[in-house]
């Protein structure tokens, strides 16, 4: 400001003072602001999880019983057994992968919170605005991929609970009847694409999320 350098014309007192006052005030609340956005994401995730989480054990137990019921020499039951084994294997893999993905999300959010003051301050420093952009992308991704992943798991477990796994001891265990085949294919598809879809959703977040993070 004193030297009045033309190369730093965008950083004169007139342009910098409003930003400086804004950052000076809100950098103290950076953790609270980011925490508020994370809380909204967590509320959505917990609401979805509470819709299927408590019954996960029963659903998986029913899947195992259905696999045992299909272990007869009957061709259709044998086919049903194969589909059930595939379903349980994919379910175990997706749940493990989901646990890893959510753990990575938590660690990412830790760093997002820790670096939030720096992201605010970087708006004032020439050449560091890109840091703020990268930080906001990480925050946006973490806010979106968790609820998206949980929503797809909710759909998959809803199909399992209300479809072919609702009553494993009934005669509805035939894969060729009562829409069981469709339920199997749909559930496997939902489980297989859950993590991929969540990742893509975080990259293409709705504009409202981008605007919220930007604001």
PDB file of C-alpha atoms in Angstrom:
ATOM      1  CA  UNK A   1       0.000   0.000   0.000  1.00  0.00           C
ATOM      2  CA  UNK A   2       2.808   2.399   0.887  1.00  0.00           C
ATOM      3  CA  UNK A   3       4.798   1.690  -2.294  1.00  0.00           C
ATOM      4  CA  UNK A   4       1.643   1.722  -4.488  1.00  0.00           C
ATOM      5  CA  UNK A   5       3.000  -1.051  -6.737  1.00  0.00           C
ATOM      6  CA  UNK A   6       1.031  -1.468  -9.961  1.00  0.00           C
ATOM      7  CA  UNK A   7       1.696  -5.208  -9.937  1.00  0.00           C
ATOM      8  CA  UNK A   8      -0.332  -5.426  -6.720  1.00  0.00           C
ATOM      9  CA  UNK A   9      -3.159  -3.143  -7.785  1.00  0.00           C
ATOM     10  CA  UNK A  10      -5.739  -5.736  -6.770  1.00  0.00           C
ATOM     11  CA  UNK A  11      -4.342  -5.712  -3.267  1.00  0.00           C
ATOM     12  CA  UNK A  12      -4.665  -2.040  -2.418  1.00  0.00           C
ATOM     13  CA  UNK A  13      -6.327  -0.907   0.778  1.00  0.00           C
ATOM     14  CA  UNK A  14      -9.655  -0.196  -0.894  1.00  0.00           C
ATOM     15  CA  UNK A  15      -9.990  -3.742  -2.219  1.00  0.00           C
ATOM     16  CA  UNK A  16      -8.349  -5.536   0.668  1.00  0.00           C
ATOM     17  CA  UNK A  17      -9.990  -3.861   3.661  1.00  0.00           C
ATOM     18  CA  UNK A  18     -13.476  -5.453   3.270  1.00  0.00           C
ATOM     19  CA  UNK A  19     -11.926  -8.915   2.803  1.00  0.00           C
ATOM     20  CA  UNK A  20      -9.571  -8.356   5.695  1.00  0.00           C
ATOM     21  CA  UNK A  21     -12.397  -7.353   8.035  1.00  0.00           C
ATOM     22  CA  UNK A  22     -14.496 -10.322   6.874  1.00  0.00           C
ATOM     23  CA  UNK A  23     -11.670 -12.813   7.414  1.00  0.00           C
ATOM     24  CA  UNK A  24     -10.623 -11.261  10.713  1.00  0.00           C
ATOM     25  CA  UNK A  25     -14.158 -11.677  12.036  1.00  0.00           C
ATOM     26  CA  UNK A  26     -15.099 -15.067  10.628  1.00  0.00           C
ATOM     27  CA  UNK A  27     -11.774 -16.880  10.951  1.00  0.00           C
ATOM     28  CA  UNK A  28     -12.634 -17.218  14.656  1.00  0.00           C
ATOM     29  CA  UNK A  29     -15.832 -19.062  13.709  1.00  0.00           C
ATOM     30  CA  UNK A  30     -14.337 -21.197  10.934  1.00  0.00           C
ATOM     31  CA  UNK A  31     -14.648 -24.404  12.953  1.00  0.00           C
ATOM     32  CA  UNK A  32     -18.251 -23.630  13.912  1.00  0.00           C
ATOM     33  CA  UNK A  33     -19.198 -22.800  10.316  1.00  0.00           C
ATOM     34  CA  UNK A  34     -17.664 -25.975   8.913  1.00  0.00           C
ATOM     35  CA  UNK A  35     -19.104 -27.968  11.821  1.00  0.00           C
ATOM     36  CA  UNK A  36     -22.589 -26.683  11.023  1.00  0.00           C
ATOM     37  CA  UNK A  37     -22.320 -27.903   7.411  1.00  0.00           C
ATOM     38  CA  UNK A  38     -20.971 -31.268   8.569  1.00  0.00           C
ATOM     39  CA  UNK A  39     -23.809 -31.615  11.090  1.00  0.00           C
ATOM     40  CA  UNK A  40     -26.389 -31.231   8.318  1.00  0.00           C
ATOM     41  CA  UNK A  41     -24.677 -34.004   6.358  1.00  0.00           C
ATOM     42  CA  UNK A  42     -24.456 -36.209   9.450  1.00  0.00           C
ATOM     43  CA  UNK A  43     -28.141 -35.738  10.316  1.00  0.00           C
ATOM     44  CA  UNK A  44     -29.110 -37.004   6.852  1.00  0.00           C
ATOM     45  CA  UNK A  45     -26.755 -39.983   7.179  1.00  0.00           C
ATOM     46  CA  UNK A  46     -27.966 -40.917  10.664  1.00  0.00           C
ATOM     47  CA  UNK A  47     -31.616 -40.607   9.628  1.00  0.00           C
ATOM     48  CA  UNK A  48     -31.031 -42.990   6.720  1.00  0.00           C
ATOM     49  CA  UNK A  49     -28.983 -45.385   8.838  1.00  0.00           C
ATOM     50  CA  UNK A  50     -31.665 -45.543  11.536  1.00  0.00           C
ATOM     51  CA  UNK A  51     -34.092 -46.696   8.837  1.00  0.00           C
ATOM     52  CA  UNK A  52     -32.166 -49.928   8.227  1.00  0.00           C
ATOM     53  CA  UNK A  53     -29.246 -50.138  10.658  1.00  0.00           C
ATOM     54  CA  UNK A  54     -31.078 -51.753  13.612  1.00  0.00           C
ATOM     55  CA  UNK A  55     -32.458 -54.506  11.345  1.00  0.00           C
ATOM     56  CA  UNK A  56     -29.180 -55.231   9.505  1.00  0.00           C
ATOM     57  CA  UNK A  57     -28.425 -58.264  11.675  1.00  0.00           C
ATOM     58  CA  UNK A  58     -31.855 -59.817  11.049  1.00  0.00           C
ATOM     59  CA  UNK A  59     -31.635 -59.124   7.310  1.00  0.00           C
ATOM     60  CA  UNK A  60     -28.224 -60.782   7.009  1.00  0.00           C
ATOM     61  CA  UNK A  61     -29.389 -63.706   9.194  1.00  0.00           C
ATOM     62  CA  UNK A  62     -32.370 -64.228   6.902  1.00  0.00           C
ATOM     63  CA  UNK A  63     -30.025 -64.212   3.919  1.00  0.00           C
ATOM     64  CA  UNK A  64     -27.984 -66.979   5.531  1.00  0.00           C
ATOM     65  CA  UNK A  65     -31.112 -69.016   6.293  1.00  0.00           C
ATOM     66  CA  UNK A  66     -32.263 -68.602   2.721  1.00  0.00           C
ATOM     67  CA  UNK A  67     -28.884 -69.875   1.517  1.00  0.00           C
ATOM     68  CA  UNK A  68     -29.236 -72.932   3.732  1.00  0.00           C
ATOM     69  CA  UNK A  69     -32.746 -73.541   2.450  1.00  0.00           C
ATOM     70  CA  UNK A  70     -31.443 -73.505  -1.104  1.00  0.00           C
ATOM     71  CA  UNK A  71     -28.884 -76.236  -0.490  1.00  0.00           C
ATOM     72  CA  UNK A  72     -31.197 -78.970  -1.748  1.00  0.00           C
ATOM     73  CA  UNK A  73     -30.794 -80.955  -4.936  1.00  0.00           C
ATOM     74  CA  UNK A  74     -33.672 -79.086  -6.549  1.00  0.00           C
ATOM     75  CA  UNK A  75     -32.281 -77.160  -9.530  1.00  0.00           C
ATOM     76  CA  UNK A  76     -34.155 -73.947  -8.751  1.00  0.00           C
ATOM     77  CA  UNK A  77     -33.132 -74.033  -5.093  1.00  0.00           C
ATOM     78  CA  UNK A  78     -29.522 -74.675  -6.095  1.00  0.00           C
ATOM     79  CA  UNK A  79     -29.665 -71.637  -8.375  1.00  0.00           C
ATOM     80  CA  UNK A  80     -31.210 -69.658  -5.544  1.00  0.00           C
ATOM     81  CA  UNK A  81     -28.388 -70.796  -3.284  1.00  0.00           C
ATOM     82  CA  UNK A  82     -25.757 -69.581  -5.773  1.00  0.00           C
ATOM     83  CA  UNK A  83     -27.445 -66.189  -6.062  1.00  0.00           C
ATOM     84  CA  UNK A  84     -27.648 -65.931  -2.277  1.00  0.00           C
ATOM     85  CA  UNK A  85     -23.958 -66.760  -1.831  1.00  0.00           C
ATOM     86  CA  UNK A  86     -23.064 -64.131  -4.436  1.00  0.00           C
ATOM     87  CA  UNK A  87     -25.306 -61.609  -2.692  1.00  0.00           C
ATOM     88  CA  UNK A  88     -23.793 -62.263   0.744  1.00  0.00           C
ATOM     89  CA  UNK A  89     -20.222 -62.116  -0.661  1.00  0.00           C
ATOM     90  CA  UNK A  90     -20.919 -58.779  -2.369  1.00  0.00           C
ATOM     91  CA  UNK A  91     -22.704 -57.541   0.755  1.00  0.00           C
ATOM     92  CA  UNK A  92     -19.679 -58.378   2.930  1.00  0.00           C
ATOM     93  CA  UNK A  93     -17.296 -56.703   0.466  1.00  0.00           C
ATOM     94  CA  UNK A  94     -19.434 -53.553   0.113  1.00  0.00           C
ATOM     95  CA  UNK A  95     -19.902 -53.213   3.880  1.00  0.00           C
ATOM     96  CA  UNK A  96     -16.139 -53.538   4.397  1.00  0.00           C
ATOM     97  CA  UNK A  97     -15.427 -51.052   1.602  1.00  0.00           C
ATOM     98  CA  UNK A  98     -18.086 -48.727   2.998  1.00  0.00           C
ATOM     99  CA  UNK A  99     -16.460 -48.839   6.425  1.00  0.00           C
ATOM    100  CA  UNK A 100     -13.116 -47.899   4.843  1.00  0.00           C
ATOM    101  CA  UNK A 101     -14.731 -45.119   2.762  1.00  0.00           C
ATOM    102  CA  UNK A 102     -16.475 -43.650   5.812  1.00  0.00           C
ATOM    103  CA  UNK A 103     -13.241 -43.856   7.831  1.00  0.00           C
ATOM    104  CA  UNK A 104     -11.417 -41.963   5.074  1.00  0.00           C
ATOM    105  CA  UNK A 105     -14.265 -39.438   5.054  1.00  0.00           C
ATOM    106  CA  UNK A 106     -13.859 -38.856   8.793  1.00  0.00           C
ATOM    107  CA  UNK A 107     -10.101 -38.301   8.469  1.00  0.00           C
ATOM    108  CA  UNK A 108     -10.721 -35.943   5.537  1.00  0.00           C
ATOM    109  CA  UNK A 109     -13.178 -33.947   7.629  1.00  0.00           C
ATOM    110  CA  UNK A 110     -10.615 -33.716  10.433  1.00  0.00           C
ATOM    111  CA  UNK A 111      -8.163 -32.089   8.045  1.00  0.00           C
ATOM    112  CA  UNK A 112     -10.877 -29.887   6.552  1.00  0.00           C
ATOM    113  CA  UNK A 113     -11.698 -28.581  10.026  1.00  0.00           C
ATOM    114  CA  UNK A 114      -8.046 -28.134  10.987  1.00  0.00           C
ATOM    115  CA  UNK A 115      -7.220 -26.193   7.829  1.00  0.00           C
ATOM    116  CA  UNK A 116     -10.403 -24.107   7.804  1.00  0.00           C
ATOM    117  CA  UNK A 117      -8.684 -21.027   9.354  1.00  0.00           C
ATOM    118  CA  UNK A 118      -5.924 -21.274   6.745  1.00  0.00           C
ATOM    119  CA  UNK A 119      -8.526 -21.572   3.973  1.00  0.00           C
ATOM    120  CA  UNK A 120     -10.166 -18.367   5.195  1.00  0.00           C
ATOM    121  CA  UNK A 121      -6.848 -16.539   5.487  1.00  0.00           C
ATOM    122  CA  UNK A 122      -5.648 -17.731   2.057  1.00  0.00           C
ATOM    123  CA  UNK A 123      -8.219 -15.455   0.421  1.00  0.00           C
ATOM    124  CA  UNK A 124      -6.066 -12.495   1.460  1.00  0.00           C
ATOM    125  CA  UNK A 125      -2.690 -13.774   0.271  1.00  0.00           C
ATOM    126  CA  UNK A 126      -1.675 -13.373  -3.401  1.00  0.00           C
ATOM    127  CA  UNK A 127      -1.246 -16.754  -5.061  1.00  0.00           C
ATOM    128  CA  UNK A 128      -2.954 -18.767  -2.317  1.00  0.00           C
ATOM    129  CA  UNK A 129      -6.588 -18.447  -3.438  1.00  0.00           C
ATOM    130  CA  UNK A 130      -6.244 -21.883  -5.053  1.00  0.00           C
ATOM    131  CA  UNK A 131      -5.807 -23.355  -1.575  1.00  0.00           C
ATOM    132  CA  UNK A 132      -9.243 -22.081  -0.624  1.00  0.00           C
ATOM    133  CA  UNK A 133     -10.695 -23.643  -3.778  1.00  0.00           C
ATOM    134  CA  UNK A 134      -9.077 -27.037  -3.082  1.00  0.00           C
ATOM    135  CA  UNK A 135     -10.248 -26.923   0.526  1.00  0.00           C
ATOM    136  CA  UNK A 136     -13.841 -26.146  -0.465  1.00  0.00           C
ATOM    137  CA  UNK A 137     -13.821 -29.050  -2.967  1.00  0.00           C
ATOM    138  CA  UNK A 138     -12.719 -31.468  -0.244  1.00  0.00           C
ATOM    139  CA  UNK A 139     -15.431 -30.169   2.072  1.00  0.00           C
ATOM    140  CA  UNK A 140     -18.047 -30.399  -0.665  1.00  0.00           C
ATOM    141  CA  UNK A 141     -17.018 -33.967  -1.535  1.00  0.00           C
ATOM    142  CA  UNK A 142     -17.166 -35.128   2.079  1.00  0.00           C
ATOM    143  CA  UNK A 143     -20.547 -33.482   2.649  1.00  0.00           C
ATOM    144  CA  UNK A 144     -22.111 -35.241  -0.333  1.00  0.00           C
ATOM    145  CA  UNK A 145     -20.576 -38.704  -0.596  1.00  0.00           C
ATOM    146  CA  UNK A 146     -21.553 -39.836   2.920  1.00  0.00           C
ATOM    147  CA  UNK A 147     -25.331 -39.265   2.587  1.00  0.00           C
ATOM    148  CA  UNK A 148     -25.300 -40.574  -1.004  1.00  0.00           C
ATOM    149  CA  UNK A 149     -23.579 -43.787   0.066  1.00  0.00           C
ATOM    150  CA  UNK A 150     -25.953 -44.244   2.991  1.00  0.00           C
ATOM    151  CA  UNK A 151     -28.991 -43.622   0.776  1.00  0.00           C
ATOM    152  CA  UNK A 152     -27.979 -46.362  -1.672  1.00  0.00           C
ATOM    153  CA  UNK A 153     -27.343 -48.768   1.207  1.00  0.00           C
ATOM    154  CA  UNK A 154     -30.775 -47.853   2.554  1.00  0.00           C
ATOM    155  CA  UNK A 155     -32.342 -48.748  -0.799  1.00  0.00           C
ATOM    156  CA  UNK A 156     -30.435 -52.042  -0.981  1.00  0.00           C
ATOM    157  CA  UNK A 157     -31.391 -53.114   2.529  1.00  0.00           C
ATOM    158  CA  UNK A 158     -34.998 -52.047   1.956  1.00  0.00           C
ATOM    159  CA  UNK A 159     -35.161 -54.387  -1.039  1.00  0.00           C
ATOM    160  CA  UNK A 160     -33.583 -57.185   1.002  1.00  0.00           C
ATOM    161  CA  UNK A 161     -35.861 -56.607   3.983  1.00  0.00           C
ATOM    162  CA  UNK A 162     -39.169 -56.183   2.168  1.00  0.00           C
ATOM    163  CA  UNK A 163     -38.483 -58.480  -0.775  1.00  0.00           C
ATOM    164  CA  UNK A 164     -37.049 -61.934  -1.025  1.00  0.00           C
ATOM    165  CA  UNK A 165     -35.502 -62.006   2.467  1.00  0.00           C
ATOM    166  CA  UNK A 166     -38.593 -61.011   4.425  1.00  0.00           C
ATOM    167  CA  UNK A 167     -39.617 -64.622   5.161  1.00  0.00           C
ATOM    168  CA  UNK A 168     -36.908 -67.168   4.321  1.00  0.00           C
ATOM    169  CA  UNK A 169     -38.922 -70.095   5.639  1.00  0.00           C
ATOM    170  CA  UNK A 170     -41.861 -69.528   3.301  1.00  0.00           C
ATOM    171  CA  UNK A 171     -42.415 -71.125  -0.068  1.00  0.00           C
ATOM    172  CA  UNK A 172     -41.476 -67.806  -1.641  1.00  0.00           C
ATOM    173  CA  UNK A 173     -37.853 -68.975  -1.720  1.00  0.00           C
ATOM    174  CA  UNK A 174     -38.220 -70.003  -5.339  1.00  0.00           C
ATOM    175  CA  UNK A 175     -36.025 -67.723  -7.412  1.00  0.00           C
ATOM    176  CA  UNK A 176     -38.372 -67.931 -10.397  1.00  0.00           C
ATOM    177  CA  UNK A 177     -41.478 -66.688  -8.596  1.00  0.00           C
ATOM    178  CA  UNK A 178     -42.703 -63.704  -6.610  1.00  0.00           C
ATOM    179  CA  UNK A 179     -40.173 -61.377  -8.195  1.00  0.00           C
ATOM    180  CA  UNK A 180     -37.268 -62.935  -6.272  1.00  0.00           C
ATOM    181  CA  UNK A 181     -34.940 -62.865  -9.273  1.00  0.00           C
ATOM    182  CA  UNK A 182     -35.623 -59.164  -9.847  1.00  0.00           C
ATOM    183  CA  UNK A 183     -35.000 -58.459  -6.153  1.00  0.00           C
ATOM    184  CA  UNK A 184     -31.688 -60.323  -6.226  1.00  0.00           C
ATOM    185  CA  UNK A 185     -30.455 -58.508  -9.323  1.00  0.00           C
ATOM    186  CA  UNK A 186     -31.610 -55.122  -8.011  1.00  0.00           C
ATOM    187  CA  UNK A 187     -29.996 -55.619  -4.604  1.00  0.00           C
ATOM    188  CA  UNK A 188     -26.682 -56.782  -6.073  1.00  0.00           C
ATOM    189  CA  UNK A 189     -26.702 -53.830  -8.474  1.00  0.00           C
ATOM    190  CA  UNK A 190     -27.373 -51.333  -5.678  1.00  0.00           C
ATOM    191  CA  UNK A 191     -24.649 -52.763  -3.460  1.00  0.00           C
ATOM    192  CA  UNK A 192     -22.116 -52.985  -6.289  1.00  0.00           C
ATOM    193  CA  UNK A 193     -22.606 -49.387  -7.440  1.00  0.00           C
ATOM    194  CA  UNK A 194     -23.060 -47.747  -4.032  1.00  0.00           C
ATOM    195  CA  UNK A 195     -19.481 -46.559  -3.525  1.00  0.00           C
ATOM    196  CA  UNK A 196     -18.907 -45.624  -7.182  1.00  0.00           C
ATOM    197  CA  UNK A 197     -22.106 -43.606  -7.320  1.00  0.00           C
ATOM    198  CA  UNK A 198     -21.285 -41.850  -4.038  1.00  0.00           C
ATOM    199  CA  UNK A 199     -17.880 -40.869  -5.399  1.00  0.00           C
ATOM    200  CA  UNK A 200     -19.357 -39.495  -8.618  1.00  0.00           C
ATOM    201  CA  UNK A 201     -22.066 -37.645  -6.693  1.00  0.00           C
ATOM    202  CA  UNK A 202     -19.450 -35.901  -4.567  1.00  0.00           C
ATOM    203  CA  UNK A 203     -17.646 -34.743  -7.714  1.00  0.00           C
ATOM    204  CA  UNK A 204     -20.859 -33.446  -9.264  1.00  0.00           C
ATOM    205  CA  UNK A 205     -22.463 -32.018  -6.147  1.00  0.00           C
ATOM    206  CA  UNK A 206     -25.743 -30.135  -6.473  1.00  0.00           C
ATOM    207  CA  UNK A 207     -25.277 -26.407  -6.985  1.00  0.00           C
ATOM    208  CA  UNK A 208     -26.954 -25.709  -3.640  1.00  0.00           C
ATOM    209  CA  UNK A 209     -24.113 -27.554  -1.844  1.00  0.00           C
ATOM    210  CA  UNK A 210     -21.470 -25.713  -3.870  1.00  0.00           C
ATOM    211  CA  UNK A 211     -23.146 -22.404  -3.141  1.00  0.00           C
ATOM    212  CA  UNK A 212     -23.405 -23.205   0.590  1.00  0.00           C
ATOM    213  CA  UNK A 213     -19.710 -24.069   0.796  1.00  0.00           C
ATOM    214  CA  UNK A 214     -18.833 -21.022  -1.305  1.00  0.00           C
ATOM    215  CA  UNK A 215     -20.866 -18.671   0.856  1.00  0.00           C
TER     216      UNK A 215
END
